[in-house]
Tab-separated table of C-alpha atoms in Angstrom:
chain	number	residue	atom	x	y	z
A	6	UNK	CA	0.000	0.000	0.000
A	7	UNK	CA	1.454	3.301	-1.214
A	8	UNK	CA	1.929	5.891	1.656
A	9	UNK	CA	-0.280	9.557	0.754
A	10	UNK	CA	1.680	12.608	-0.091
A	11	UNK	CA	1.465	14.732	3.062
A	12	UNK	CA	-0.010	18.035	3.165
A	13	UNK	CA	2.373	20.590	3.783
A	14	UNK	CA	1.021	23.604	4.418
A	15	UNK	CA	-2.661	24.759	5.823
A	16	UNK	CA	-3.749	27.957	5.133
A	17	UNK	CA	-6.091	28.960	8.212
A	18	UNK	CA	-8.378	31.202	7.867
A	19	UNK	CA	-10.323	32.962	10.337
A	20	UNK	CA	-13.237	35.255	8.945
A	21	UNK	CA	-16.624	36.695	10.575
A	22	UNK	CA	-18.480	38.557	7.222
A	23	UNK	CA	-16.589	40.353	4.831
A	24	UNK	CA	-17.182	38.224	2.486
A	25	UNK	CA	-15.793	39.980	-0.634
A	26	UNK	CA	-12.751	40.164	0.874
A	27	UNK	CA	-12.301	36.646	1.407
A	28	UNK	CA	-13.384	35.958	-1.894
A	29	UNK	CA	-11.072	37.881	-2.944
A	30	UNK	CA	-8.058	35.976	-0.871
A	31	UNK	CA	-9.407	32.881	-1.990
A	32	UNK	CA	-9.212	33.728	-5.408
A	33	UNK	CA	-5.110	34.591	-5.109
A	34	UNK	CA	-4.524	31.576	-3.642
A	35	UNK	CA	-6.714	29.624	-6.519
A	36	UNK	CA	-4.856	31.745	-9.068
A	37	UNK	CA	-4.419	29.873	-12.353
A	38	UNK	CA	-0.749	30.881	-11.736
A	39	UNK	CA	-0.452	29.088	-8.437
A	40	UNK	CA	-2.292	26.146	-9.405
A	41	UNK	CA	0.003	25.376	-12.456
A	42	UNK	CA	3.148	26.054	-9.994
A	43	UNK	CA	2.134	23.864	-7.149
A	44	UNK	CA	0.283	20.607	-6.224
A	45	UNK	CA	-3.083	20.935	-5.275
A	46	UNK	CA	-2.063	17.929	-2.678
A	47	UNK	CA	0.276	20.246	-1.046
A	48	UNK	CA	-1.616	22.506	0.480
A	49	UNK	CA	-5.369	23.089	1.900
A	50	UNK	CA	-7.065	25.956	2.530
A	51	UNK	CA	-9.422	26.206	6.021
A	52	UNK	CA	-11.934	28.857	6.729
A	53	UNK	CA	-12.969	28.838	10.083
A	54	UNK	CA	-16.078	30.930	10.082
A	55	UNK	CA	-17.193	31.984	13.779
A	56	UNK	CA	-20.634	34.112	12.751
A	57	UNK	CA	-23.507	31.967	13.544
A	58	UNK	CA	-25.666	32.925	9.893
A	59	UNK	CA	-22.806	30.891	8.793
A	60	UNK	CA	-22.407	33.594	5.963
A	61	UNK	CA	-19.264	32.409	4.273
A	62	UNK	CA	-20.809	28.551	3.657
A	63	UNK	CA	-21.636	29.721	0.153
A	64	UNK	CA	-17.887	29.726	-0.608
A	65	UNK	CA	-17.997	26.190	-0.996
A	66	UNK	CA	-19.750	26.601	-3.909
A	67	UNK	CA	-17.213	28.698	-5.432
A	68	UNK	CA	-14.494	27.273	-5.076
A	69	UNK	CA	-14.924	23.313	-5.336
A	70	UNK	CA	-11.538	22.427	-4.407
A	71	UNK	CA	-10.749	18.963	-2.957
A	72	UNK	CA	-8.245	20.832	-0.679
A	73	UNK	CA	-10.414	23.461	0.739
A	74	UNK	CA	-12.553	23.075	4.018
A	75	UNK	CA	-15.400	25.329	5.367
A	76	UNK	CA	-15.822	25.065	9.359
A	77	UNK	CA	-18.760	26.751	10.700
A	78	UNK	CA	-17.124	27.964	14.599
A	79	UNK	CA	-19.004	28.948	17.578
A	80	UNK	CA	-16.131	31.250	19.619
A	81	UNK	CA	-15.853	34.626	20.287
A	82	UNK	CA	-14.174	37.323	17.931
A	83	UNK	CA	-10.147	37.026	17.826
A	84	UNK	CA	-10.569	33.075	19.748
A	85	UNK	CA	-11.322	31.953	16.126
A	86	UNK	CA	-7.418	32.333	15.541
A	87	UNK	CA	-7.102	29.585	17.569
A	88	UNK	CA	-9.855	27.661	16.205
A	89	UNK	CA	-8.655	27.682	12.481
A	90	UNK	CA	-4.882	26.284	13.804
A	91	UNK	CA	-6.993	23.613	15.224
A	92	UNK	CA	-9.043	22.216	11.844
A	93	UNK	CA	-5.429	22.422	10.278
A	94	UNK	CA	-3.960	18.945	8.815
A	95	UNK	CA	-0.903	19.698	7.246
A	96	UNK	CA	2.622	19.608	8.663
A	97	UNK	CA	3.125	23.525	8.832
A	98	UNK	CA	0.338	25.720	10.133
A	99	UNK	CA	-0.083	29.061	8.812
A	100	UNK	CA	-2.531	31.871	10.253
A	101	UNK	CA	-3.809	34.118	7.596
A	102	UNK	CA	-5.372	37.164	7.892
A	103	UNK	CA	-8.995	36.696	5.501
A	104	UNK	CA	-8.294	40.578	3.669
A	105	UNK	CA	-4.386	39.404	2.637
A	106	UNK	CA	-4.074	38.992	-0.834
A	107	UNK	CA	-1.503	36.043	-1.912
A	108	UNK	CA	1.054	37.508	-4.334
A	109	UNK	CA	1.879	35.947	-7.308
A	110	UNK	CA	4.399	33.591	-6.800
A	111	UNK	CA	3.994	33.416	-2.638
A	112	UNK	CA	2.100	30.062	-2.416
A	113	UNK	CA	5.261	27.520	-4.081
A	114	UNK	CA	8.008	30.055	-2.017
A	115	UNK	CA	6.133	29.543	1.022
A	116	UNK	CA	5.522	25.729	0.275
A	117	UNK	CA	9.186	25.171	-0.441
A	118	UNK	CA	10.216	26.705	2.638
A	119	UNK	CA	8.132	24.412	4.329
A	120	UNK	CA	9.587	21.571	2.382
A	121	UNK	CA	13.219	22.513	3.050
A	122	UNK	CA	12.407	23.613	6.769
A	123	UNK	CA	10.456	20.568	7.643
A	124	UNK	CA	12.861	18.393	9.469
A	125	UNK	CA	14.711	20.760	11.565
A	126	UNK	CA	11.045	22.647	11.937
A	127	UNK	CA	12.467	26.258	12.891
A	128	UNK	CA	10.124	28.979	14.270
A	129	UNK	CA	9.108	30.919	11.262
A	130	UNK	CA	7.247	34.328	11.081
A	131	UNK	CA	6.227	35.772	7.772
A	132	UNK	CA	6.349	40.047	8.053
A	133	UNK	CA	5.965	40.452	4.341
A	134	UNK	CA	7.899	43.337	3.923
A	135	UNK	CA	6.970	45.290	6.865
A	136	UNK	CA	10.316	45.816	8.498
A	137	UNK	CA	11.484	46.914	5.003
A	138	UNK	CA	14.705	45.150	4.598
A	139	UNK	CA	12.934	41.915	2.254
A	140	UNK	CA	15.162	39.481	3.423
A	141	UNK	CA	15.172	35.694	5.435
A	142	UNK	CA	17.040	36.341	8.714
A	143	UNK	CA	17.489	33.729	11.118
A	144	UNK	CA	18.551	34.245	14.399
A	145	UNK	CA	19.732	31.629	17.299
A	146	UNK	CA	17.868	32.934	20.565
A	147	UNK	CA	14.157	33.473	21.064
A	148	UNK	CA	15.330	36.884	22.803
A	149	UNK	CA	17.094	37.781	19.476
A	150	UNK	CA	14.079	36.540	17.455
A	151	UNK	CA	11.773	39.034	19.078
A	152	UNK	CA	14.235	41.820	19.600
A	153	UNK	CA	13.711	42.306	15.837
A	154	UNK	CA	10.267	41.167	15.194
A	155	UNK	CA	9.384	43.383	18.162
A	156	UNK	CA	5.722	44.453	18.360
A	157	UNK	CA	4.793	42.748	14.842
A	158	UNK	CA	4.769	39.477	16.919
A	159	UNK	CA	0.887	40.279	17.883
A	160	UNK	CA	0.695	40.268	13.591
A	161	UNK	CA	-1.777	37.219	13.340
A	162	UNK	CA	-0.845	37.003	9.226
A	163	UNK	CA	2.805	36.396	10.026
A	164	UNK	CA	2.174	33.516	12.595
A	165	UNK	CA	2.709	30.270	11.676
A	166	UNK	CA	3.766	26.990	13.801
A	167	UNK	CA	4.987	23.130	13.135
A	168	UNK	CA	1.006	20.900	14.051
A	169	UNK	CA	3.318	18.960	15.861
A	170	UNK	CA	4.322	21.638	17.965
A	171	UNK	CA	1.288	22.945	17.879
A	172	UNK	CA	-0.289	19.687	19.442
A	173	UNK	CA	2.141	19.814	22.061
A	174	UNK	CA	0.985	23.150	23.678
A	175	UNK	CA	-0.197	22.477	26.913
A	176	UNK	CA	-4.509	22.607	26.919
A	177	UNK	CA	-4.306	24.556	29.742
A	178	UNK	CA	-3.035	27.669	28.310
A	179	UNK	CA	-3.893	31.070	29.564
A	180	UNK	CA	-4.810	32.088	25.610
A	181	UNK	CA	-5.209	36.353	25.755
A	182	UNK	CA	-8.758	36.878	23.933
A	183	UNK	CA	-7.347	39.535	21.455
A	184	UNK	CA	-4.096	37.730	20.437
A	185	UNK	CA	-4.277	34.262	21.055
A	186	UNK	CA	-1.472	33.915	17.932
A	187	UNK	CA	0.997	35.991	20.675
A	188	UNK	CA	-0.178	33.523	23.633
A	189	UNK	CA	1.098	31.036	21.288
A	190	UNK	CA	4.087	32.484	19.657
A	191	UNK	CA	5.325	32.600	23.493
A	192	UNK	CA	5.037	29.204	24.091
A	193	UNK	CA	7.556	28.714	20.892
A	194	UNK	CA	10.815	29.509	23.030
A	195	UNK	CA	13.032	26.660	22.492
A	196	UNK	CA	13.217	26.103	18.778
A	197	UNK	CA	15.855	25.025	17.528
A	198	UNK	CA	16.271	27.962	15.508
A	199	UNK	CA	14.093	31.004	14.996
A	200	UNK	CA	13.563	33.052	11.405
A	201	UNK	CA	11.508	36.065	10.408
A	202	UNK	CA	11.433	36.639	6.480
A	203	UNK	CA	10.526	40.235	4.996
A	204	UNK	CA	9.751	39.012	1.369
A	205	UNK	CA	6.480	40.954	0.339
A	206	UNK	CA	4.332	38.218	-0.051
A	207	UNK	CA	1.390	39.180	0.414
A	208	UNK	CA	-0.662	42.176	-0.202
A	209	UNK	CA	-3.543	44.203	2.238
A	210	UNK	CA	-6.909	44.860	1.113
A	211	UNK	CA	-7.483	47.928	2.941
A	212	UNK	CA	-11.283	47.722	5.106
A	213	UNK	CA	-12.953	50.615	5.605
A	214	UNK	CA	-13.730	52.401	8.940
A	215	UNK	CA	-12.811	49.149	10.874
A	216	UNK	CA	-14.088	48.786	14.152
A	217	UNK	CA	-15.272	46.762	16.685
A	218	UNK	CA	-12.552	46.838	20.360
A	219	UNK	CA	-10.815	49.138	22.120
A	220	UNK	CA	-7.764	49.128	20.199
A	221	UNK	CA	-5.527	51.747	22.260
A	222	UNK	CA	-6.077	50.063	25.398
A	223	UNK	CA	-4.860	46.732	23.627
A	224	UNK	CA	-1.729	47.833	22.294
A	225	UNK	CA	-0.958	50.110	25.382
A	226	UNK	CA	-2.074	47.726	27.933
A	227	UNK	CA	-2.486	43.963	26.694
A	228	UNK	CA	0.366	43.838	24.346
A	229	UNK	CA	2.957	45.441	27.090
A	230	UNK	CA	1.425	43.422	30.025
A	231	UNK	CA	2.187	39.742	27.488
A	232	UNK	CA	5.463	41.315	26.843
A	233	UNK	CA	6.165	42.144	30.757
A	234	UNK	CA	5.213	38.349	31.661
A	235	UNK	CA	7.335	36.882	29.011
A	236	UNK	CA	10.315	39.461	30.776
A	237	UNK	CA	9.516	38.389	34.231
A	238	UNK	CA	9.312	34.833	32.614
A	239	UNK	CA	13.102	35.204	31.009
A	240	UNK	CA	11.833	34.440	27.668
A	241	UNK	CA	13.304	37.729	26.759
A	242	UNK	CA	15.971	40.223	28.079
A	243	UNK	CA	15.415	43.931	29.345
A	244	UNK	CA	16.585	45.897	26.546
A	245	UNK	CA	14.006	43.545	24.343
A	246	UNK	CA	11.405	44.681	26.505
A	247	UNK	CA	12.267	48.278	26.503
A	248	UNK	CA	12.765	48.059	22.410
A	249	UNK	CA	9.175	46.878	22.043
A	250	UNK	CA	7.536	49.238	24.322
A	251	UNK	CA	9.642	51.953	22.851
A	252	UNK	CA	8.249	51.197	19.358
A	253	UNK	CA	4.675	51.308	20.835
A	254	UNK	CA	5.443	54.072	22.060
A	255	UNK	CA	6.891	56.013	19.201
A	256	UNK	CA	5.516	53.979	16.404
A	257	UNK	CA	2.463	52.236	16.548
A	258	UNK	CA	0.964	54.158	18.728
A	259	UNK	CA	1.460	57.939	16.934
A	260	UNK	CA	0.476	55.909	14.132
A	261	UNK	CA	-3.157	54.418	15.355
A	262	UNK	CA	-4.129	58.014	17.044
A	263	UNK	CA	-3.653	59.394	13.160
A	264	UNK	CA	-5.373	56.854	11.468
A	265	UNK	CA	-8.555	57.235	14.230
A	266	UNK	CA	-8.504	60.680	15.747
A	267	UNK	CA	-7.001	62.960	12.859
A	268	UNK	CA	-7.660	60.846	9.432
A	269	UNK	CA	-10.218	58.918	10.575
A	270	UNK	CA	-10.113	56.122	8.511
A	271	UNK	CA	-11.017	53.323	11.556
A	272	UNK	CA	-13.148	53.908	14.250
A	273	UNK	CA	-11.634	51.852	17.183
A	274	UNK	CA	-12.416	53.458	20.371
A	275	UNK	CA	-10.688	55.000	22.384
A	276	UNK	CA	-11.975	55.041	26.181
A	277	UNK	CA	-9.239	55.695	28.969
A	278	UNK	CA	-6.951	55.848	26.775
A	279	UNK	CA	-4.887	59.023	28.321
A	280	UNK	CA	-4.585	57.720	31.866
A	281	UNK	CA	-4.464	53.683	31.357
A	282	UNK	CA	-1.384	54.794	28.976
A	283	UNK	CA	0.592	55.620	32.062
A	284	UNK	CA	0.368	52.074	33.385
A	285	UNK	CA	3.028	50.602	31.538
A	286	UNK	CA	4.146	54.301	29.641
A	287	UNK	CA	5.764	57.216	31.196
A	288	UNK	CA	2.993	60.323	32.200
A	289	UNK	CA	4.341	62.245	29.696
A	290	UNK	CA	3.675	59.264	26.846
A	291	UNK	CA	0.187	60.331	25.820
A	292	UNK	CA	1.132	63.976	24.771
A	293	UNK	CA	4.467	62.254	22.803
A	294	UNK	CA	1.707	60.141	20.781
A	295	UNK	CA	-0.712	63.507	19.989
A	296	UNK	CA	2.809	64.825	18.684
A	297	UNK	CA	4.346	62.124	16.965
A	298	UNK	CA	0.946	61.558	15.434
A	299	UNK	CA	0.982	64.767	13.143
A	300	UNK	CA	3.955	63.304	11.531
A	301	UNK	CA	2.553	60.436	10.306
A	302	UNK	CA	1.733	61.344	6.451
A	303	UNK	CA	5.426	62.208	6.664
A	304	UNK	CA	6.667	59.046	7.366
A	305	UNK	CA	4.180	57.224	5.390
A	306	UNK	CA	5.273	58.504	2.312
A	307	UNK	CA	9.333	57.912	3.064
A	308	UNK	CA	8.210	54.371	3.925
A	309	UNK	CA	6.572	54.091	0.570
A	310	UNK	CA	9.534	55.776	-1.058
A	311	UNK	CA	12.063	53.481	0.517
A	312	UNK	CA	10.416	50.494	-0.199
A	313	UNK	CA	10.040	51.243	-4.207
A	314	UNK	CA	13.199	53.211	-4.974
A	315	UNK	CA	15.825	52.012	-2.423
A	316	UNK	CA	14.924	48.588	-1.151
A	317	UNK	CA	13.184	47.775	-4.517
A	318	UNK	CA	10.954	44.704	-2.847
């Protein structure tokens, strides 16, 4: 009896509506490209759909692939992370964000990495050219690993993990509601090796006036109080710590008060933001992000320039 090919890598997606935009996603990784570069036996594709109309069940009828699943999931909002890992069969597990667009070419790289990786089963994060430098880097300590990912480790699209370490991941867990991927990735401290690689391989469909959870209070409370416990934990040094909250700080944060309270193009809220900023920020760190924040466009469009004229990816 002949032994079946395994299935390298899942694609697991969690999605709650937006259905064109998943339709959309769907149809880049079903590309006519993709499917004449890769096996259809190599991959699967998982949507793990936690709105109970079960709106996204009509997908099945459009794309009537023997390697795509539909899996209607009763959990609550950013838990479905989790969930999709879970219906995954193949040997590498990858989290994808349902508005990413695959780029041509990004499902057979990713596939062979898995292929080449698959024995020595590294921890791999997929940035996709955020950091701007395009490159593979791999580094030998989990420290080192997320002293340059910093606070893109709570990026769900870039997580990935081995099933089999997945499966090992003790059911008890303490999972944080709004990024169960970073509960996990900090579980993933003794690989034998760690890599994040920058290639642009996928592509953001922008959503309109997104909403739904306090998002300051998550990335200036939650995300610094996972990355305190993983200090106090010795998963990572001091001067890790301080680089991440320093980024917050003079990064993301400036950067989310633009895009809500000055361009307006999302409409997290915003409530206590000013004083529960001080918990883990210095009392002078709100009036830094109201500052910082006016620069944004600035930055934004040296970003863009760097990208196409100097780093070319």
């Amino acid at each position: 009896m002949s032994t079946p090919n395994p299935v390298y890598l899942s694609i697991c997606i969690p999605a709650y509506g937006r259905i064109d935009y998943v339709r959309r996603t769907l149809k880049s990784i079903y590309s006519e490209r993709h499917l004449d570069e890769v096996k259809i036996e190599d991959f699967e594709v998982i949507i793990s759909d936690n709105d109970p109309e079960c709106s996204l069940k009509v997908l099945t009828d459009e794309f009537p692939y023997s390697n795509f699943r539909y899996h209607a999931t009763n959990c609550e909002g950013f838990m479905n992370s989790a969930y999709s890992l879970g219906y995954g069969l193949g040997e590498f597990l990858k989290l994808h964000n349902n508005q990413e667009i695959w780029n041509p070419g990004s499902l057979p790289y990713l596939i062979d990495v898995v292929k080449k990786k698959r024995h020595k089963k590294p921890l791999l994060f997929f940035t996709s050219g955020i950091l701007r430098n395009g490159d593979s880097n791999e580094y030998a300590s989990f420290d080192d690993f997320m002293y340059h990912l910093s606070y893109f480790c709570t990026w769900s699209n870039g997580f990935c993990i081995w099933r089999e370490d997945f499966e090992k991941i003790d059911k008890a867990l303490e999972i944080d509601p709004l990024f169960p991927q970073t509960s996990l990735l900090l579980t993933q401290n003794a690989s034998s090796s760690y890599i994040i690689d920058d290639r642009p391989l996928f592509t953001t469909q922008f959503v309109k006036k997104r909403s739904g959870y306090n998002k300051f209070e998550a990335f200036s409370v939650r995300v610094p109080s996972m990355i305190e416990s993983a200090y106090k934990k010795n998963l990572i040094k001091e001067s890790t710590k301080k680089r991440i909250l320093n980024d917050l700080l003079y990064e993301f944060l400036p950067l989310l008060y633009f895009n809500v309270k000055i361009a307006r193009r999302e409409n997290f809220a915003s409530d206590g933001f000013r004083e529960k900023i001080k918990i883990y920020f210095p009392v002078w760190a709100y009036a830094v992000v109201v500052t910082l924040s006016f620069f944004i466009p600035f930055k934004i469009l040296w970003r863009k320039f760097k990208i196409r004229y100097i780093l070319k990816i």
